[in-house]
Tab-separated table of C-alpha atoms in Angstrom:
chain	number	residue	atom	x	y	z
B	1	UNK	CA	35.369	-115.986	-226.313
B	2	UNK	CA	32.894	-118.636	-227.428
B	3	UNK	CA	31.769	-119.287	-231.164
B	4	UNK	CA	29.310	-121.548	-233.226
B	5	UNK	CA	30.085	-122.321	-236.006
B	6	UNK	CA	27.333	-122.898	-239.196
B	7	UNK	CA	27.628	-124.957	-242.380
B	8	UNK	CA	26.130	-125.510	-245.395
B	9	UNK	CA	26.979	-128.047	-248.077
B	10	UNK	CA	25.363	-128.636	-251.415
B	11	UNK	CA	26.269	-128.879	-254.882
B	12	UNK	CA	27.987	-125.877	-255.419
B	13	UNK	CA	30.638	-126.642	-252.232
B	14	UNK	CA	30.729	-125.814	-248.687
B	15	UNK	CA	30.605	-122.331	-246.891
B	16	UNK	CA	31.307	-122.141	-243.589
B	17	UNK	CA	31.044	-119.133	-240.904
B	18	UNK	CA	31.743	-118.447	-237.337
B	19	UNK	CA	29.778	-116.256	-235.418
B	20	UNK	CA	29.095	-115.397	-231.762
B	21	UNK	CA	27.583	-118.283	-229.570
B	22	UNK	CA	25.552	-115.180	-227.980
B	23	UNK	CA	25.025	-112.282	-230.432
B	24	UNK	CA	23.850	-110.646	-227.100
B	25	UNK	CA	27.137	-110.394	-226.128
B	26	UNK	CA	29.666	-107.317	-227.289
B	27	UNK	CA	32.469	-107.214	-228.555
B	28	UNK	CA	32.561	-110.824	-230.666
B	29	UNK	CA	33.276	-109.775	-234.156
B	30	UNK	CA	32.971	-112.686	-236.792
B	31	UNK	CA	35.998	-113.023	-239.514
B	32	UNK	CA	33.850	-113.288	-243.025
B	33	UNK	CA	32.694	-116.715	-243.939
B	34	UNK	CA	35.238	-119.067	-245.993
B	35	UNK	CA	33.743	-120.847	-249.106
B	36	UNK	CA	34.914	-123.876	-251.129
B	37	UNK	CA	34.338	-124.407	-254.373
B	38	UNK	CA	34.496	-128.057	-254.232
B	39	UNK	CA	31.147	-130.435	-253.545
B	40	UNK	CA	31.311	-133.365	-250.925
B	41	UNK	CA	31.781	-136.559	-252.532
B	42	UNK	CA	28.982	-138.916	-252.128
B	43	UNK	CA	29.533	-142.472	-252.213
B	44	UNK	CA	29.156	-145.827	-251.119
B	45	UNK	CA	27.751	-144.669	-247.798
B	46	UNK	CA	26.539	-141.519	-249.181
B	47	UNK	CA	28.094	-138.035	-247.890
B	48	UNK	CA	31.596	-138.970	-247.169
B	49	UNK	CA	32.498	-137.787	-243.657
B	50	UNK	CA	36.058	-138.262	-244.343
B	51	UNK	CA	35.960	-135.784	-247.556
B	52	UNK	CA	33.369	-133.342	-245.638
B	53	UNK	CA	36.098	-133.115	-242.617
B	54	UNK	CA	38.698	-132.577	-245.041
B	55	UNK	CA	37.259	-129.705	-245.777
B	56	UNK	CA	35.690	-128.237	-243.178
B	57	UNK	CA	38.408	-128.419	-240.478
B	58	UNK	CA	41.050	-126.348	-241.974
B	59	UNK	CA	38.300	-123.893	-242.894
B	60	UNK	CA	37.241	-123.562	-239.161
B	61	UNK	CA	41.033	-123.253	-238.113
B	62	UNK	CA	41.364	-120.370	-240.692
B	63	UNK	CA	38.290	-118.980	-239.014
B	64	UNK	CA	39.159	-119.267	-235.626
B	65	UNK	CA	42.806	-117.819	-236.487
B	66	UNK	CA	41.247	-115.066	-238.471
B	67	UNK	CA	38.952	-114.297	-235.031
B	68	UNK	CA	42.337	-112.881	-233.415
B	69	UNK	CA	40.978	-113.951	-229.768
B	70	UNK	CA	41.019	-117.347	-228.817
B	71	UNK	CA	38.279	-119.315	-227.195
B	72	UNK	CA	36.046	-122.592	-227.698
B	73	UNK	CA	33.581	-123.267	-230.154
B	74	UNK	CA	30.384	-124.297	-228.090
B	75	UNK	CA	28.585	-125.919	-230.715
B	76	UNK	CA	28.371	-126.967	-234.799
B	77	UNK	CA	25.580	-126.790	-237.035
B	78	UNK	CA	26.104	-128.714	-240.410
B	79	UNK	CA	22.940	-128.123	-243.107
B	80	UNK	CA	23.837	-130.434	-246.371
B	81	UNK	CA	21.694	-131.104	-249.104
B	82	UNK	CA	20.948	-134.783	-248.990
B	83	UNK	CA	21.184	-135.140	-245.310
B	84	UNK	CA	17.915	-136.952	-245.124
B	85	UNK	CA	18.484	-139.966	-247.241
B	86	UNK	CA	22.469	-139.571	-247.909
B	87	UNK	CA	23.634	-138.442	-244.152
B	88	UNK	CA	24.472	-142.009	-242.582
B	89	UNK	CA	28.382	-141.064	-242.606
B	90	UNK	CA	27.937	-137.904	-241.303
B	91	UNK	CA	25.567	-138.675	-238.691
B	92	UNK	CA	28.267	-141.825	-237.706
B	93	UNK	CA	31.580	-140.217	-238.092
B	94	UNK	CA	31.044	-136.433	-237.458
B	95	UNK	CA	30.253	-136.111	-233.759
B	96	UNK	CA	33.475	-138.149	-232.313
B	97	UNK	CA	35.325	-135.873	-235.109
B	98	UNK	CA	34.238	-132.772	-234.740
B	99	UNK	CA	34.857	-133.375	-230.890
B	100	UNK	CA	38.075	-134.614	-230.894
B	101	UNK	CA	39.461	-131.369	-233.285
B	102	UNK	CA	37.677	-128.762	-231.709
B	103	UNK	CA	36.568	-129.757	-228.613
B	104	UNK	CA	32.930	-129.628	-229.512
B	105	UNK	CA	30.246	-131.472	-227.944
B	106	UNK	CA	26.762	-129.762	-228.924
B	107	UNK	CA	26.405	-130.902	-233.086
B	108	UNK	CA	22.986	-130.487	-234.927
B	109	UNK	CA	23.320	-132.134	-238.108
B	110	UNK	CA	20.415	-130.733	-240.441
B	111	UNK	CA	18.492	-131.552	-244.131
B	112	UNK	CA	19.947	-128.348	-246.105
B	113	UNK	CA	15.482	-128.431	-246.040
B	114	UNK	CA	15.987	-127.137	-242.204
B	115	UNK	CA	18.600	-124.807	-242.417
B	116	UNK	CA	16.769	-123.114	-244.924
B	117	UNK	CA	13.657	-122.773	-242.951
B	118	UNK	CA	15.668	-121.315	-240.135
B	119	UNK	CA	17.550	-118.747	-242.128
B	120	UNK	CA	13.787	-117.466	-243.638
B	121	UNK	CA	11.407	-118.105	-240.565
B	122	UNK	CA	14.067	-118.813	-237.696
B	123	UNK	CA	12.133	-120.394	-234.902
B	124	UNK	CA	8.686	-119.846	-235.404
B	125	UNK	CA	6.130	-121.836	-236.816
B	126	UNK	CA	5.200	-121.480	-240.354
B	127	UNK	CA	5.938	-123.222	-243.686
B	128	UNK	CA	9.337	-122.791	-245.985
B	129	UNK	CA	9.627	-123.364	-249.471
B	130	UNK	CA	12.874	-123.557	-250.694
B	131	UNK	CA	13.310	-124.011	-254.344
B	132	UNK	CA	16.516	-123.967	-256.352
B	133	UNK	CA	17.850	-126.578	-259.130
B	134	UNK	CA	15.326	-129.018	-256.288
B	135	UNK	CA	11.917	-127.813	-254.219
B	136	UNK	CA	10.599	-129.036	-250.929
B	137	UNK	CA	8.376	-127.467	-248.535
B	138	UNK	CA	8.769	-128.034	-245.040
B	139	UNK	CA	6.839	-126.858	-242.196
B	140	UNK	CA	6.371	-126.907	-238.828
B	141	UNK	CA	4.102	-125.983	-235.460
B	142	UNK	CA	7.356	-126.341	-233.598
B	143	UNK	CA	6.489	-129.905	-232.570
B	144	UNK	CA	7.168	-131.677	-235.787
B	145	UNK	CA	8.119	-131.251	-238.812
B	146	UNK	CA	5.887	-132.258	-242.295
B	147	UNK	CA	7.629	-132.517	-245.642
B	148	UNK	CA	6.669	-132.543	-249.276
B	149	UNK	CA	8.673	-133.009	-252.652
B	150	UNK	CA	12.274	-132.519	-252.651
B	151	UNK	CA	12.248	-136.319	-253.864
B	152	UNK	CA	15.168	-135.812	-256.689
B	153	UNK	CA	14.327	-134.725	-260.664
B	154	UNK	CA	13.011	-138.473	-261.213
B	155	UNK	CA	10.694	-138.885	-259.086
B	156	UNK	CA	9.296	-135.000	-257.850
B	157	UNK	CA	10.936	-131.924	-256.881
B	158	UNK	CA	8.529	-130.483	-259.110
B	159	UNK	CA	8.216	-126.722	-259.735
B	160	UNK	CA	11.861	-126.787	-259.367
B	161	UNK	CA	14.348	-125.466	-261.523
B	162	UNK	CA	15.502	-128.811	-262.999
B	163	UNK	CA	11.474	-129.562	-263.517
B	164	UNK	CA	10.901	-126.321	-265.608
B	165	UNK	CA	13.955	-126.697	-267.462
B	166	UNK	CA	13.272	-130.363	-268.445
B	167	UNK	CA	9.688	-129.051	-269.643
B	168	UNK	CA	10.825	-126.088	-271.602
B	169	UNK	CA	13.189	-128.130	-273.441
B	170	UNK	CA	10.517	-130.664	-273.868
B	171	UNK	CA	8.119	-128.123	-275.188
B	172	UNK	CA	11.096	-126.780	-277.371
B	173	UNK	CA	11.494	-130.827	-278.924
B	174	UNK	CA	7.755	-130.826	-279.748
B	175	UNK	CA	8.509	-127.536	-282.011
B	176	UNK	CA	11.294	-129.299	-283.638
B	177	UNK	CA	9.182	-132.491	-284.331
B	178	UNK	CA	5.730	-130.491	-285.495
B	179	UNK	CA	3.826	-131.799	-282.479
B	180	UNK	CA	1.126	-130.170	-280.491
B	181	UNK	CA	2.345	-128.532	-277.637
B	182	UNK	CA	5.567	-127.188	-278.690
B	183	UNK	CA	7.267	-123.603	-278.597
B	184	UNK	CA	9.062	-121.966	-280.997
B	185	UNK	CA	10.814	-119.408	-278.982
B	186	UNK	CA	12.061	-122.075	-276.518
B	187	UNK	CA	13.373	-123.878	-279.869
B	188	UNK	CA	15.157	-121.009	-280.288
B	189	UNK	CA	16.933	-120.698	-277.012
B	190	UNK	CA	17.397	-124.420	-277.011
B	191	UNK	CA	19.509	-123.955	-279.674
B	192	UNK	CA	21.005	-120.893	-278.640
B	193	UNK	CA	22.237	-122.870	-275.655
B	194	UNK	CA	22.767	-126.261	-276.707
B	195	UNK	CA	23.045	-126.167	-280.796
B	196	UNK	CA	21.217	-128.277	-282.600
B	197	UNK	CA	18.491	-129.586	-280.850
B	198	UNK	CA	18.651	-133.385	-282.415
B	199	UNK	CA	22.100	-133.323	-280.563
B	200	UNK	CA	20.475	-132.408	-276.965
B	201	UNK	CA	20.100	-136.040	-276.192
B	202	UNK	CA	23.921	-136.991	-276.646
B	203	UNK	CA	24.905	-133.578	-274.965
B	204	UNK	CA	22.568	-134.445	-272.250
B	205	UNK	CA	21.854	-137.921	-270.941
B	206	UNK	CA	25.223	-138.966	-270.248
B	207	UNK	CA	25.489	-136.400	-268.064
B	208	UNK	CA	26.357	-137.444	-264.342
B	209	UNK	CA	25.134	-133.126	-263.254
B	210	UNK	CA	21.483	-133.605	-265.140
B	211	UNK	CA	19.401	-131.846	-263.046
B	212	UNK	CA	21.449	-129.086	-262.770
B	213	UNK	CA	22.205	-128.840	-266.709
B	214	UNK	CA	18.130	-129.345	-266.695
B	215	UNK	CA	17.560	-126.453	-264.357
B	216	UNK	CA	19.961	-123.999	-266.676
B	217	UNK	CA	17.411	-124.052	-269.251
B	218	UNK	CA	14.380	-122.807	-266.479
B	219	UNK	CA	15.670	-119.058	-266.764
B	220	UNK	CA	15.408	-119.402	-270.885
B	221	UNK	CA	11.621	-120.028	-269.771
B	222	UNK	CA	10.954	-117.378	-267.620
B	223	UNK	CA	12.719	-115.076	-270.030
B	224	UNK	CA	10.015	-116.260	-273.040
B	225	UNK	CA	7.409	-116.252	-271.217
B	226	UNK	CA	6.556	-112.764	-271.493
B	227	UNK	CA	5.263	-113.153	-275.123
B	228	UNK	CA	5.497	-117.154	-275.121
B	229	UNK	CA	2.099	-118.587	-273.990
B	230	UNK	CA	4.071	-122.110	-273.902
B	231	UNK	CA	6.418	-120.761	-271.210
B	232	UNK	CA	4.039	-118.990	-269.443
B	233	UNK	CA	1.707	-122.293	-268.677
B	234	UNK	CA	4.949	-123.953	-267.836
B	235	UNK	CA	5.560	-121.451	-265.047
B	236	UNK	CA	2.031	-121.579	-264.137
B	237	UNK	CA	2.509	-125.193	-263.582
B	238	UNK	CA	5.551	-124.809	-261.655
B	239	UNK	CA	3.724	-122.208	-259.306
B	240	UNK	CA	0.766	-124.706	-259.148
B	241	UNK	CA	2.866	-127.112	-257.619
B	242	UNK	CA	4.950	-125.025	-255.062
B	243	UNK	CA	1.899	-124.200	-253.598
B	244	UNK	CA	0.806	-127.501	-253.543
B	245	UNK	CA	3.414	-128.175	-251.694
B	246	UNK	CA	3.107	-125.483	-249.527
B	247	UNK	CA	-0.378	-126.128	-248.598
B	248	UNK	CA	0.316	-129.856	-247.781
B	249	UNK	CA	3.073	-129.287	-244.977
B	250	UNK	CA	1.114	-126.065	-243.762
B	251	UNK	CA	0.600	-127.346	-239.657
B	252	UNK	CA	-3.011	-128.289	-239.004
B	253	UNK	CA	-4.268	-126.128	-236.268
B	254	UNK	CA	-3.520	-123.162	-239.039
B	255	UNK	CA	-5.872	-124.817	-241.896
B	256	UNK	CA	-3.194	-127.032	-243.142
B	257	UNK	CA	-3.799	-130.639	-244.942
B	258	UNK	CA	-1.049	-131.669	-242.952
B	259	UNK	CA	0.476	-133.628	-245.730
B	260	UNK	CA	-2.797	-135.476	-247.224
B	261	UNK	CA	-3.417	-136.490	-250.628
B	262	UNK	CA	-6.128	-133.973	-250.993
B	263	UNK	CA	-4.580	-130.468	-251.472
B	264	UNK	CA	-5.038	-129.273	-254.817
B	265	UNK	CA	-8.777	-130.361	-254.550
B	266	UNK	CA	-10.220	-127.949	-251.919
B	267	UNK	CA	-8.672	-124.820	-250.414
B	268	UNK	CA	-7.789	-124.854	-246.927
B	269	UNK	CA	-7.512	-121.332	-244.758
B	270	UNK	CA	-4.132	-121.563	-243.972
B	271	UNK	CA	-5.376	-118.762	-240.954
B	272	UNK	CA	-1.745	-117.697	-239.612
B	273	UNK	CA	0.371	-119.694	-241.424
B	274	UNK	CA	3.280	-117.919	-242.450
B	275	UNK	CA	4.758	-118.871	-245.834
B	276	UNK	CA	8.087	-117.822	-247.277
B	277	UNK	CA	9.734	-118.767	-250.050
B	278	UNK	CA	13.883	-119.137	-250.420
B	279	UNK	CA	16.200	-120.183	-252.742
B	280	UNK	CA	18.240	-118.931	-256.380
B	281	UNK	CA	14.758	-120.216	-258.429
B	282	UNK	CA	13.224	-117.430	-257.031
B	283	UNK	CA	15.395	-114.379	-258.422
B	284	UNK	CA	13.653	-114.756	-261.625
B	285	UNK	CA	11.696	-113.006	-260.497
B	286	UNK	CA	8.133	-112.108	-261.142
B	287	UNK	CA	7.360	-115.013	-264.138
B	288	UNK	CA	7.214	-117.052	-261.367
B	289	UNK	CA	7.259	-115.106	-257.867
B	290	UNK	CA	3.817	-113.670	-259.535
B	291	UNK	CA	1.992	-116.552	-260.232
B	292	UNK	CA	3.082	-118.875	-257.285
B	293	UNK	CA	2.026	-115.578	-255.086
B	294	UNK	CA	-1.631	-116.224	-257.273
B	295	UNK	CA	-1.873	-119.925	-256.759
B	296	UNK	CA	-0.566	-119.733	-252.727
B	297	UNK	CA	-3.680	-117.047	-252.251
B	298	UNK	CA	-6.010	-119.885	-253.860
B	299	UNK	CA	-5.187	-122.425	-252.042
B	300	UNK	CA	-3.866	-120.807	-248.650
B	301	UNK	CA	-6.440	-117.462	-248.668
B	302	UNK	CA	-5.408	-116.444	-245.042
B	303	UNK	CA	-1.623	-117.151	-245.442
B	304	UNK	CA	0.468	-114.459	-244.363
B	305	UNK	CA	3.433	-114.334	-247.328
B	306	UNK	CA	6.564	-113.362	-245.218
B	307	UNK	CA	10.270	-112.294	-247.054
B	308	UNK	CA	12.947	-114.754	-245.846
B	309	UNK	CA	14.877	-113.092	-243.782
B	310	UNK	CA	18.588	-115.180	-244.423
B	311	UNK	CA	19.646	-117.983	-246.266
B	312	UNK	CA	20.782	-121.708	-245.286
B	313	UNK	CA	23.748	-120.658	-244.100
B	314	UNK	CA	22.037	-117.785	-242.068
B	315	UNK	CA	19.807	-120.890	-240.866
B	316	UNK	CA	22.444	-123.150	-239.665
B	317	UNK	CA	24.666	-120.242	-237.809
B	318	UNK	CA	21.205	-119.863	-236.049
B	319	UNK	CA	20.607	-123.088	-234.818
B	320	UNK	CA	24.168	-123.681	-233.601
B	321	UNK	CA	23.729	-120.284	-231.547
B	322	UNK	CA	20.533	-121.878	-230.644
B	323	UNK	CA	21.638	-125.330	-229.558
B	324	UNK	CA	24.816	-123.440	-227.856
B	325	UNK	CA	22.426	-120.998	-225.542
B	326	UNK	CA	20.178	-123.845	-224.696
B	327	UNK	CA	16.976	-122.384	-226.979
B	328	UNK	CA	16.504	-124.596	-229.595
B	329	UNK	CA	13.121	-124.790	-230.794
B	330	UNK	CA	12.635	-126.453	-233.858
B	331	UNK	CA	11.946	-130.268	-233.311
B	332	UNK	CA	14.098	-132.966	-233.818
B	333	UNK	CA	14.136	-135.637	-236.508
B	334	UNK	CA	16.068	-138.910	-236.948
B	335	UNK	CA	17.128	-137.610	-240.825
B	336	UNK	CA	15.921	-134.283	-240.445
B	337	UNK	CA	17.573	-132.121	-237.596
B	338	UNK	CA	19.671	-134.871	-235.310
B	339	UNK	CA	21.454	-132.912	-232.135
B	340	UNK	CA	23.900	-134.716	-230.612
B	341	UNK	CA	24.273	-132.840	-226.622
B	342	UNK	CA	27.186	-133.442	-224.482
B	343	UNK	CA	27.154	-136.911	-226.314
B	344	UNK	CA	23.501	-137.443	-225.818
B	345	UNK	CA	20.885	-137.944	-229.337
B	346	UNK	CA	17.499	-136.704	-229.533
């Protein structure tokens, strides 16, 4: 029997699953994936390897056990968030690791960006948008790959949950002041949440988990915005700037600004670009699937709005298949998507 198995590590822990190298092939039935509950440290060096491997190895034992059958795992695919700027350890330490404990020699190590846009769009061309406490947009014609946002809750990631949250409670702490701009029904729910809202900034800023304690206030928004014209420009906003994004990473040769400084001031065509958008911001639904489906159509009229069809953990099980059958298509990146093939880097 031969297996891949597909990782994905962010902020709420590590899942892991096993799945058949070939799902051509009969008669390879998967155990269920294994989750942890625990994030990967990041320190000095960023992700730790040494905590990551902790974790993972047992959990691919476990799997392999479960899998009744024997056989060799062909090849790993690990999708973390952070990967781009935080992945030095990984990218060091993992593929002598993961070869020496299960004999595995084909490793794609993957921006949690990537394995996202191969769980919604697999291996075809298109643009992802993957939005959660974060956003980035990432796209691709297959021969390389054009980012936008995902820069952390200082400095972008905006239309993300952490960015609506942090303006909803900002709108809600213009209400409690008296100045323009402010929302009494996101007062409310600030204090419904938090308590008073003069204690926000001591429950708040020493905080080491902001952005995500930011991004639990974003489904307060959407749930005002119905009869709260406040929230309801704040979501606008947010939909504004995921397509934005979108439209800046949408390849060229389909109308895309290919990452200029121009793309909220002109629509492009966006002919045949397929667009999905992934991640938990998204199941609120309509306050904000509705108008980033209004502002995508402005700026992208010929995009073709696909459903994703997995998640990042879908993604990375895909391009370890992918990697192990010798049909990996998406394009390789020094912090992006690094493969590492019977010990050689592209």
């Amino acid at each position: 029997m031969t297996w891949v198995l597909g990782v994905d590590s962010g902020g709420s822990g590590l899942r892991v699953a096993l799945a058949a190298a070939d799902p051509a092939v009969a008669g390879q039935t998967a155990p269920a994936p294994l989750v942890s509950r625990v994030p990967v440290r990041t320190g000095a060096r960023g992700i730790e390897a040494a905590h990551f491997l902790e974790q993972l190895l047992p959990m691919a034992a476990e799997l392999l056990g479960r899998a009744g059958r024997g056989g060799e795992v062909a090849a790993v695919a690990v999708g973390a968030a952070g990967m781009a700027t935080l992945g030095d350890d990984l990218r060091t330490e993992l593929p002598a690791a993961l070869e020496h404990a299960l004999g595995v020699r084909r490793l794609a190590l993957a921006a949690d960006a990537v394995t996202a846009y191969a769980g919604a769009l697999g291996q075809r061309p298109g643009v992802v948008v993957a939005a959660g406490t974060g956003m980035v947009a990432l796209g691709t014609d297959l021969v390389r790959w054009r980012r936008a946002d995902g820069w952390g809750h200082l400095l972008g990631d905006c239309g993300g949950g952490a960015w609506i949250g942090r303006a909803g409670l900002e709108a809600a702490m213009r209400a409690h002041d008296g100045r323009r701009g402010g929302s009494a029904a996101l007062l409310e729910r600030l204090e419904a949440v938090f308590g008073p809202a003069a204690g926000l900034p001591g429950i708040l800023y020493p905080r080491t988990d902001r952005p995500a304690v930011l991004a639990s206030f974003a489904p307060e928004v959407a749930r005002c915005s119905d009869s709260d014209p406040v929230a309801t420009a704040i979501l606008r906003e947010a939909a504004r700037q995921i397509a934005e994004a979108a439209a800046a990473v949408c390849p060229p040769e389909t109308g895309g600004t290919a990452g200029t400084a121009e793309t909220a001031k002109t629509p492009v065509s966006g002919a045949g670009c397929e667009v999905a958008l992934t991640g938990g911001l998204f199941k609120m639904g309509d306050p904000l699937l509705t108008p980033a489906r209004e502002e995508l159509a402005t700026l992208l009229p010929s995009v073709r709005p696909v459903p994703a069809a997995g998640d990042p953990l879908v993604g990375a099980v895909s391009i370890a298949s992918a990697l192990a059958t010798g049909s990996l298509r998406l394009p390789p990146h020094p912090q992006l998507l690094r493969v590492v093939a019977e010990q050689d880097t592209r």
